[in-house]
PDB file of C-alpha atoms in Angstrom:
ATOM      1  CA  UNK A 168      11.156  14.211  -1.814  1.00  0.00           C
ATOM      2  CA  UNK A 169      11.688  12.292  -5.127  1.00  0.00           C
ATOM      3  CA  UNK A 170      15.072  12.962  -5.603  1.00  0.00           C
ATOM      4  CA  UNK A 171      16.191  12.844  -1.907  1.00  0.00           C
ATOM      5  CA  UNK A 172      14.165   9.969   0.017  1.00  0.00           C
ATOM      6  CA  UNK A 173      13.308   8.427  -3.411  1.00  0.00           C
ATOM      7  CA  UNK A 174      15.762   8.048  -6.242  1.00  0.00           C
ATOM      8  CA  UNK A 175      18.462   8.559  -4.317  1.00  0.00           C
ATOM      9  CA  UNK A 176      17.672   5.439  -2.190  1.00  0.00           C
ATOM     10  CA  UNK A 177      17.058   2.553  -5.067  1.00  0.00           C
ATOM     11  CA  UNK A 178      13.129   3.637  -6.154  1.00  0.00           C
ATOM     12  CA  UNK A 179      14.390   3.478  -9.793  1.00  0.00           C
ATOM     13  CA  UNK A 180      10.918   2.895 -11.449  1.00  0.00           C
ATOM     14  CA  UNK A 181      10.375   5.614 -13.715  1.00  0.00           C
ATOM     15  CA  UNK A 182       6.298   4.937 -13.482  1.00  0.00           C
ATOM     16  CA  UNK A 183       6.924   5.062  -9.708  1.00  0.00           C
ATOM     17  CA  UNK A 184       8.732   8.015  -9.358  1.00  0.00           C
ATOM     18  CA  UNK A 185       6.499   9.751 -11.529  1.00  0.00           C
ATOM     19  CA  UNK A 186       3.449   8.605  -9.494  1.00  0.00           C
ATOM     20  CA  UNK A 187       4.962   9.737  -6.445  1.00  0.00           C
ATOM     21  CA  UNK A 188       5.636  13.265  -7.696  1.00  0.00           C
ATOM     22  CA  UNK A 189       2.135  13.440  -9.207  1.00  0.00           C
ATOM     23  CA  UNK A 190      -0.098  12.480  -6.023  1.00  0.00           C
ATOM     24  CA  UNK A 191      -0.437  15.329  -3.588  1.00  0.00           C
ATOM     25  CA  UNK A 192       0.542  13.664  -0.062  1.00  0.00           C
ATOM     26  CA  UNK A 193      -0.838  16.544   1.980  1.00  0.00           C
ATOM     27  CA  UNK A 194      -4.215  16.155   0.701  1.00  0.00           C
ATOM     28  CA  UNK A 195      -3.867  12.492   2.430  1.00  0.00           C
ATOM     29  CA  UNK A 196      -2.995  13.641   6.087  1.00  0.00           C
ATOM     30  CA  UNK A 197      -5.008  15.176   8.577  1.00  0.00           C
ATOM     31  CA  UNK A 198      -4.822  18.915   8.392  1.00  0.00           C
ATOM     32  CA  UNK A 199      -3.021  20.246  11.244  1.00  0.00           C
ATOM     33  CA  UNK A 200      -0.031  18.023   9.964  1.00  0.00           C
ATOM     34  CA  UNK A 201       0.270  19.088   6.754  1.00  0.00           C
ATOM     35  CA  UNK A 202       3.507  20.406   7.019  1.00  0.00           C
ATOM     36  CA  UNK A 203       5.265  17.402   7.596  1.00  0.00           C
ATOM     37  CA  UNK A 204       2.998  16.087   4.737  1.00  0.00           C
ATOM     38  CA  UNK A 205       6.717  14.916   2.909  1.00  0.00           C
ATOM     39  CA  UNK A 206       8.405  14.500   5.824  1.00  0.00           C
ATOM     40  CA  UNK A 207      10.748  11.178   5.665  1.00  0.00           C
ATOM     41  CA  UNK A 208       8.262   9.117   7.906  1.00  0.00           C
ATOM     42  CA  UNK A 209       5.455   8.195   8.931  1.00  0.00           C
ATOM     43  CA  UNK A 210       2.669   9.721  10.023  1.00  0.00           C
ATOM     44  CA  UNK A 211      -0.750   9.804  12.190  1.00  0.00           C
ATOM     45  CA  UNK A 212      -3.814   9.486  10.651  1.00  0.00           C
ATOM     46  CA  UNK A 213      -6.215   8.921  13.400  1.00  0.00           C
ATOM     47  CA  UNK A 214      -7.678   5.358  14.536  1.00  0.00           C
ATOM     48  CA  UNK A 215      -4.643   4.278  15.407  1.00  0.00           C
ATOM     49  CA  UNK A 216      -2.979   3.989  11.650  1.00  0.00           C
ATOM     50  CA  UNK A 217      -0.376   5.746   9.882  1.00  0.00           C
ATOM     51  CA  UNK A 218       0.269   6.841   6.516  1.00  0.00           C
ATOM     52  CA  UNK A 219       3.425   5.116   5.355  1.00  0.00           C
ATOM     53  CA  UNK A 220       7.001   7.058   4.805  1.00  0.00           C
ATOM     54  CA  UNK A 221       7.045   8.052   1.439  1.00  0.00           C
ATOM     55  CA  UNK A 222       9.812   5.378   0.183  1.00  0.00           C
ATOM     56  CA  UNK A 223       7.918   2.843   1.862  1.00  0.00           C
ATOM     57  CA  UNK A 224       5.293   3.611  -0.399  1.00  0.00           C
ATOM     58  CA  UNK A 225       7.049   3.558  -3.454  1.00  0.00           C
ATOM     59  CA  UNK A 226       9.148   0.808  -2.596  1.00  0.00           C
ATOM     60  CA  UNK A 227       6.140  -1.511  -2.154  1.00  0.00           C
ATOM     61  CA  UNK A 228       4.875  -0.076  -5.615  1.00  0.00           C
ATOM     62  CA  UNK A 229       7.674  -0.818  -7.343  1.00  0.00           C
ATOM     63  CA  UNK A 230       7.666  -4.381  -6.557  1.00  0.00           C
ATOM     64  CA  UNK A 231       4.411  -4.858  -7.769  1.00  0.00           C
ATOM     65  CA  UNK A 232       6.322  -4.128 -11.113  1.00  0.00           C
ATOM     66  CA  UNK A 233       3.007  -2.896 -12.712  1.00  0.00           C
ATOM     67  CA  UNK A 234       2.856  -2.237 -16.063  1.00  0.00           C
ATOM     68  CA  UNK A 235      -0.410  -0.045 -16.571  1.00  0.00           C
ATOM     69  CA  UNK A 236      -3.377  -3.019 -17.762  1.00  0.00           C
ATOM     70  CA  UNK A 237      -3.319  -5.102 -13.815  1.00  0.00           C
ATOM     71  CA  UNK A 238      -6.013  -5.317 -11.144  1.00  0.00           C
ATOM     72  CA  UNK A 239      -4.417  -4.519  -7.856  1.00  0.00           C
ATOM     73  CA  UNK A 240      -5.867  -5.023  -4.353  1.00  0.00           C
ATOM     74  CA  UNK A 241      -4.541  -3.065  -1.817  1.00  0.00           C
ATOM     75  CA  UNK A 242      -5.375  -4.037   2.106  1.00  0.00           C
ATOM     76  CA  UNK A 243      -5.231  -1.147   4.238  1.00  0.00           C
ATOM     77  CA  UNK A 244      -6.305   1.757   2.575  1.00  0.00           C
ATOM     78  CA  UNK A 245      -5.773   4.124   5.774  1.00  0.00           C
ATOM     79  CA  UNK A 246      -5.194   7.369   4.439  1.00  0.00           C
ATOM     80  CA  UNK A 247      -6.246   6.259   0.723  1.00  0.00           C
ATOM     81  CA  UNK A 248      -2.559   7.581   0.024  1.00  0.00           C
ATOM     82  CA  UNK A 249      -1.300   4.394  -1.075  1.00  0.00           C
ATOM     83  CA  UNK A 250      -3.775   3.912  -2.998  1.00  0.00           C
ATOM     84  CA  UNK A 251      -4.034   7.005  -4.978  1.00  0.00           C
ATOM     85  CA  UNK A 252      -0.476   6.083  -6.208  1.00  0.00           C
ATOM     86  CA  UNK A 253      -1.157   2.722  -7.246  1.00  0.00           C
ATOM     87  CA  UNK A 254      -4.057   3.948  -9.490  1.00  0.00           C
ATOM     88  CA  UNK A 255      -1.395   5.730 -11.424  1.00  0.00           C
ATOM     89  CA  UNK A 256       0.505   2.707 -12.324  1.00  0.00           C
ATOM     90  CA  UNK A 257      -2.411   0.167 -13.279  1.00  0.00           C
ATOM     91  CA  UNK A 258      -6.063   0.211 -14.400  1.00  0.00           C
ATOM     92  CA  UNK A 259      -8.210  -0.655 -11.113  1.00  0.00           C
ATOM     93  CA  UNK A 260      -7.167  -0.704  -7.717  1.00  0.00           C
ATOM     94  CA  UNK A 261      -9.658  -2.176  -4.822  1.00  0.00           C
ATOM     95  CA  UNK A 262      -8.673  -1.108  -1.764  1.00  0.00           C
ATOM     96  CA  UNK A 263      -9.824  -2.539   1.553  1.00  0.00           C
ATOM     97  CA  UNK A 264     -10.172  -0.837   5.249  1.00  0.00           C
ATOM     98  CA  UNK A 265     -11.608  -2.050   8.429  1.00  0.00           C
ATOM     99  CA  UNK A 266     -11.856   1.108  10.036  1.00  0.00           C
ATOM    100  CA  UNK A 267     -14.758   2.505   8.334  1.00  0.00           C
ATOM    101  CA  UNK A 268     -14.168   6.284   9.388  1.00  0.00           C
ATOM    102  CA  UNK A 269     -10.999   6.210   7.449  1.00  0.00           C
ATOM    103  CA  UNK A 270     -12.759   4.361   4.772  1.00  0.00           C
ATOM    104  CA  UNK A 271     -14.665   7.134   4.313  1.00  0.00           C
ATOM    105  CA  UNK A 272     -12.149   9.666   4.705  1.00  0.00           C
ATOM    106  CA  UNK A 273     -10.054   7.877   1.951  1.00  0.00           C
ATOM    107  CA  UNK A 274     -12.758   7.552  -0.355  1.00  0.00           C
ATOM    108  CA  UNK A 275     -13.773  11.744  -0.253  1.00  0.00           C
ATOM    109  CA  UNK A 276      -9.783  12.510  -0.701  1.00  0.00           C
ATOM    110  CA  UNK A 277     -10.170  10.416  -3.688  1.00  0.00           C
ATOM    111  CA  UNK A 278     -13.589  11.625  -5.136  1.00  0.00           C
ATOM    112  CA  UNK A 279     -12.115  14.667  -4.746  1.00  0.00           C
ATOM    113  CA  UNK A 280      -8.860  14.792  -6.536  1.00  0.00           C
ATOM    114  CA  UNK A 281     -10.435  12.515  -9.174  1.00  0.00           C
ATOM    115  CA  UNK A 282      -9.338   8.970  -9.035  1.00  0.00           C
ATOM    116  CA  UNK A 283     -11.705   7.524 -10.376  1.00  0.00           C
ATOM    117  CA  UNK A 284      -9.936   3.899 -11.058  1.00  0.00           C
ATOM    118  CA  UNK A 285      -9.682   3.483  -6.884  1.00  0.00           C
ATOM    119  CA  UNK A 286     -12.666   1.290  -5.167  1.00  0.00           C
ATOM    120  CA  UNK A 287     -12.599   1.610  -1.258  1.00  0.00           C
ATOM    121  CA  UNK A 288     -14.428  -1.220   0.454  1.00  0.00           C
ATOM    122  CA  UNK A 289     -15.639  -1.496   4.046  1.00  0.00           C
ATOM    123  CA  UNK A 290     -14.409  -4.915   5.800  1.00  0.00           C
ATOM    124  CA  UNK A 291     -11.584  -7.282   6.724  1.00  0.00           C
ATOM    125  CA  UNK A 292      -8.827  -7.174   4.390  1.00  0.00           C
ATOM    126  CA  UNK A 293      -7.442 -10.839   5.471  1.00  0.00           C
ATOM    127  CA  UNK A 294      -9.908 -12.124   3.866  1.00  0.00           C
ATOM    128  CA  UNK A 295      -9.508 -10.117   0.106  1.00  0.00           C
ATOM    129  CA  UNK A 296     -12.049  -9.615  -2.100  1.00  0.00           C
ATOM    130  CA  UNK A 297     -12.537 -13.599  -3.282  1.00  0.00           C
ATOM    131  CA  UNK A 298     -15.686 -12.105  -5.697  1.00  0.00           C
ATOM    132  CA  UNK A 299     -12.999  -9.889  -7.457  1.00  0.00           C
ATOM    133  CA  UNK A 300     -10.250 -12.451  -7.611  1.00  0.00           C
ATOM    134  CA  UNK A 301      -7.533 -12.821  -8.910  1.00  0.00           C
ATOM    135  CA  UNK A 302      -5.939  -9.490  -8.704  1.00  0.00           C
ATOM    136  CA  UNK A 303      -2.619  -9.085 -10.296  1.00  0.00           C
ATOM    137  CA  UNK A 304      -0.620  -7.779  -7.499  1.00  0.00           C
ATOM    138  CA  UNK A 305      -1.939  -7.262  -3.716  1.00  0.00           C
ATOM    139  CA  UNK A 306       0.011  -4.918  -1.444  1.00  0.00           C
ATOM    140  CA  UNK A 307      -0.574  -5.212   2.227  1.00  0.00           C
ATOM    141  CA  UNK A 308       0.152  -2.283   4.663  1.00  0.00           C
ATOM    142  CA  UNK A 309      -0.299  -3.704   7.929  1.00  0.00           C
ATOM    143  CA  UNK A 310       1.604  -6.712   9.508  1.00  0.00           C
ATOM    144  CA  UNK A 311       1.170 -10.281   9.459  1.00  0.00           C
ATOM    145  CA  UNK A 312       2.007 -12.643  12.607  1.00  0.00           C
ATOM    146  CA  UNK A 313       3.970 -15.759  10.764  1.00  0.00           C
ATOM    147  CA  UNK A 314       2.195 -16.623   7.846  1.00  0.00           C
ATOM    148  CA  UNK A 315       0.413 -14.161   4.758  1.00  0.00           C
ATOM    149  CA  UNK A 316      -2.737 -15.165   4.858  1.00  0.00           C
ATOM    150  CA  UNK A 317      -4.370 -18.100   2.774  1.00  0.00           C
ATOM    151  CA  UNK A 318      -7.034 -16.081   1.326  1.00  0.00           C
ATOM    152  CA  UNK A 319      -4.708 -13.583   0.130  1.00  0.00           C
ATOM    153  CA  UNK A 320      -2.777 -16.068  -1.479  1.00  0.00           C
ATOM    154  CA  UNK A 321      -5.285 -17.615  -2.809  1.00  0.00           C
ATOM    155  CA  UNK A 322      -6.780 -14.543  -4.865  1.00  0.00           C
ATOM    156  CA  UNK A 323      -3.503 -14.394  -6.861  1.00  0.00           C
ATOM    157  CA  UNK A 324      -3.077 -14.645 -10.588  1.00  0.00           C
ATOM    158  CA  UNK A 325      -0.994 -16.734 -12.067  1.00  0.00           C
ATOM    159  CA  UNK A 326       2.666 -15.621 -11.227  1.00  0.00           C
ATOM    160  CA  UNK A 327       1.174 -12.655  -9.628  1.00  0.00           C
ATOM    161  CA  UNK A 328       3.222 -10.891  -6.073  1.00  0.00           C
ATOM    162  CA  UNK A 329       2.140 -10.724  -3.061  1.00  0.00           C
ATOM    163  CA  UNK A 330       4.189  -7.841  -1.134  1.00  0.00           C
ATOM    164  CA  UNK A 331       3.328  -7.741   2.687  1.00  0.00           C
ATOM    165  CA  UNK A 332       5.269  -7.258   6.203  1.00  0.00           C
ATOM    166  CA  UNK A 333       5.555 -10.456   8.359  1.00  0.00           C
ATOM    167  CA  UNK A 334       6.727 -10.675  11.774  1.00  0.00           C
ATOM    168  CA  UNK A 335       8.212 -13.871  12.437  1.00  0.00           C
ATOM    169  CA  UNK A 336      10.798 -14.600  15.676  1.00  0.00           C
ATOM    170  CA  UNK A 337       9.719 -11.060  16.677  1.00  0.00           C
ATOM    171  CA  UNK A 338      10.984  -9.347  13.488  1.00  0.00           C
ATOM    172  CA  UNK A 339       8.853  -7.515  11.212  1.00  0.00           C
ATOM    173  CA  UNK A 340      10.155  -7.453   7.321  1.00  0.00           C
ATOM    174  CA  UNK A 341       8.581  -6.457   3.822  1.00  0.00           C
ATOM    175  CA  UNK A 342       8.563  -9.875   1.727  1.00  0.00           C
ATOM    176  CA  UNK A 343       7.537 -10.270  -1.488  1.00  0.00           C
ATOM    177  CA  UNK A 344       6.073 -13.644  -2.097  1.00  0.00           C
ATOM    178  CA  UNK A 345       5.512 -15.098  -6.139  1.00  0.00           C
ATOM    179  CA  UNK A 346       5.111 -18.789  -6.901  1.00  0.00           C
ATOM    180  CA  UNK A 347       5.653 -19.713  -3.762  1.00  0.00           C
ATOM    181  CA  UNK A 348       8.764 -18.349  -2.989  1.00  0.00           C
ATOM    182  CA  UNK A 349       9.132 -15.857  -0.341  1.00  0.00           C
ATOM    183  CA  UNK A 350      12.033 -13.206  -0.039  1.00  0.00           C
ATOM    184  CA  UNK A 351      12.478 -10.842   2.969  1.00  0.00           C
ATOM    185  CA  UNK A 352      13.591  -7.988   1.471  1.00  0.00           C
ATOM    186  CA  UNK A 353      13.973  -4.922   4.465  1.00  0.00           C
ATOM    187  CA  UNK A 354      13.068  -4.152   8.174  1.00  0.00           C
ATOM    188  CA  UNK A 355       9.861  -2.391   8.520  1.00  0.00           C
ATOM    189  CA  UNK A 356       7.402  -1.475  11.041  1.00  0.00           C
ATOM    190  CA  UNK A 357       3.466  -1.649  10.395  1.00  0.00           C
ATOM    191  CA  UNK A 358       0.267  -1.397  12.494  1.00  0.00           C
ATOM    192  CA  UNK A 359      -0.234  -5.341  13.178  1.00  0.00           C
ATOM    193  CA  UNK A 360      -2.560  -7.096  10.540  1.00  0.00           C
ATOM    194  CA  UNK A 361      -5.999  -7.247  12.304  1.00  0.00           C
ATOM    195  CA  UNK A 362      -8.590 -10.585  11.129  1.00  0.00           C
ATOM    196  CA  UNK A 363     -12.139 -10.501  12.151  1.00  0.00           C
ATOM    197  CA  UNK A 364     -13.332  -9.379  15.289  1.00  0.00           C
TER     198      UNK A 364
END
């Protein structure tokens, strides 16, 4: 998976790449997928979500260009997947999910393989984590209609990136938004970006 779906298509992030090789992917899927555990997609993960393809992943942790000291936020936790790889590239991740049964889920898979830097919180992810602000980088796996929202923005650090899917005109790309400035950078395809009920 590394060399094929990873290196060989621009993840050039040693710390990335590395991550991606250490975190074991079929303990994130539900078991009678495993298989396809490295398969280059995505796949189920009940509730309606998905975990991410695997360059999807890496490509959204590589433009968080962490270093190893940062406080990351992560909304959508889903499988906790995502999040198990960012703990390997900075000090604390927080990682939001509305869905509580896959809260749970996520939080066991990490317990269990011993992340212990990896926080899973219960709630709406649109609105952060304003008592643990500002975060350092905030990755968001599910997509926004338009605009990222304010909140989000709001909870970064000075200079910090924002990296989240918007669908605007009816197409859905990853951006990466710092100081302001926002770059679409691919096509993608999320679960839409749910507020409160």
């Amino acid at each position: 998976m590394v060399e094929r779906q990873l290196r060989g298509r621009g993840i050039e992030d040693e710390r990335v790449l590395s991550a991606m090789l250490e975190v074991p992917r079929e303990a994130f899927v539900p078991p009678d997928i495993r298989d396809d555990a490295y398969a280059d997609g995505a796949l189920p993960i009940g509730e309606g979500q998905t975990i991410s393809q695997p360059w999807i992943v890496a490509f959204m942790s590589q433009l968080l260009g962490l270093q190893g000291a940062e406080k990351v936020l992560e909304v959508g936790t889903g499988s906790g997947y995502g999040a198990a790889v960012l703990s390997r590239l900075c000090a604390h991740v927080i990682t939001i999910e509305r869905h509580a049964p896959l809260a749970e889920r996520a939080r066991i898979a990490l317990r269990q393989l011993g992340y212990k830097n990896v926080e899973v919180l219960d709630g709406d992810g649109t609105d952060g984590v304003p008592g643990r602000a500002p975060f350092d980088g905030i990755s968001v796996t599910a997509t926004a209609e338009g605009d990222p929202p304010q909140a989000l923005l709001a909870q970064l650090a000075e200079h910090a990136p924002l990296v989240i899917p918007i669908r605007r005109r009816g197409r859905e790309h990853l951006m990466l938004i710092r100081d302001g400035k926002q770059e679409a950078l691919v096509p993608v395809r999320f679960v839409p970006l749910v507020g409160p009920a």
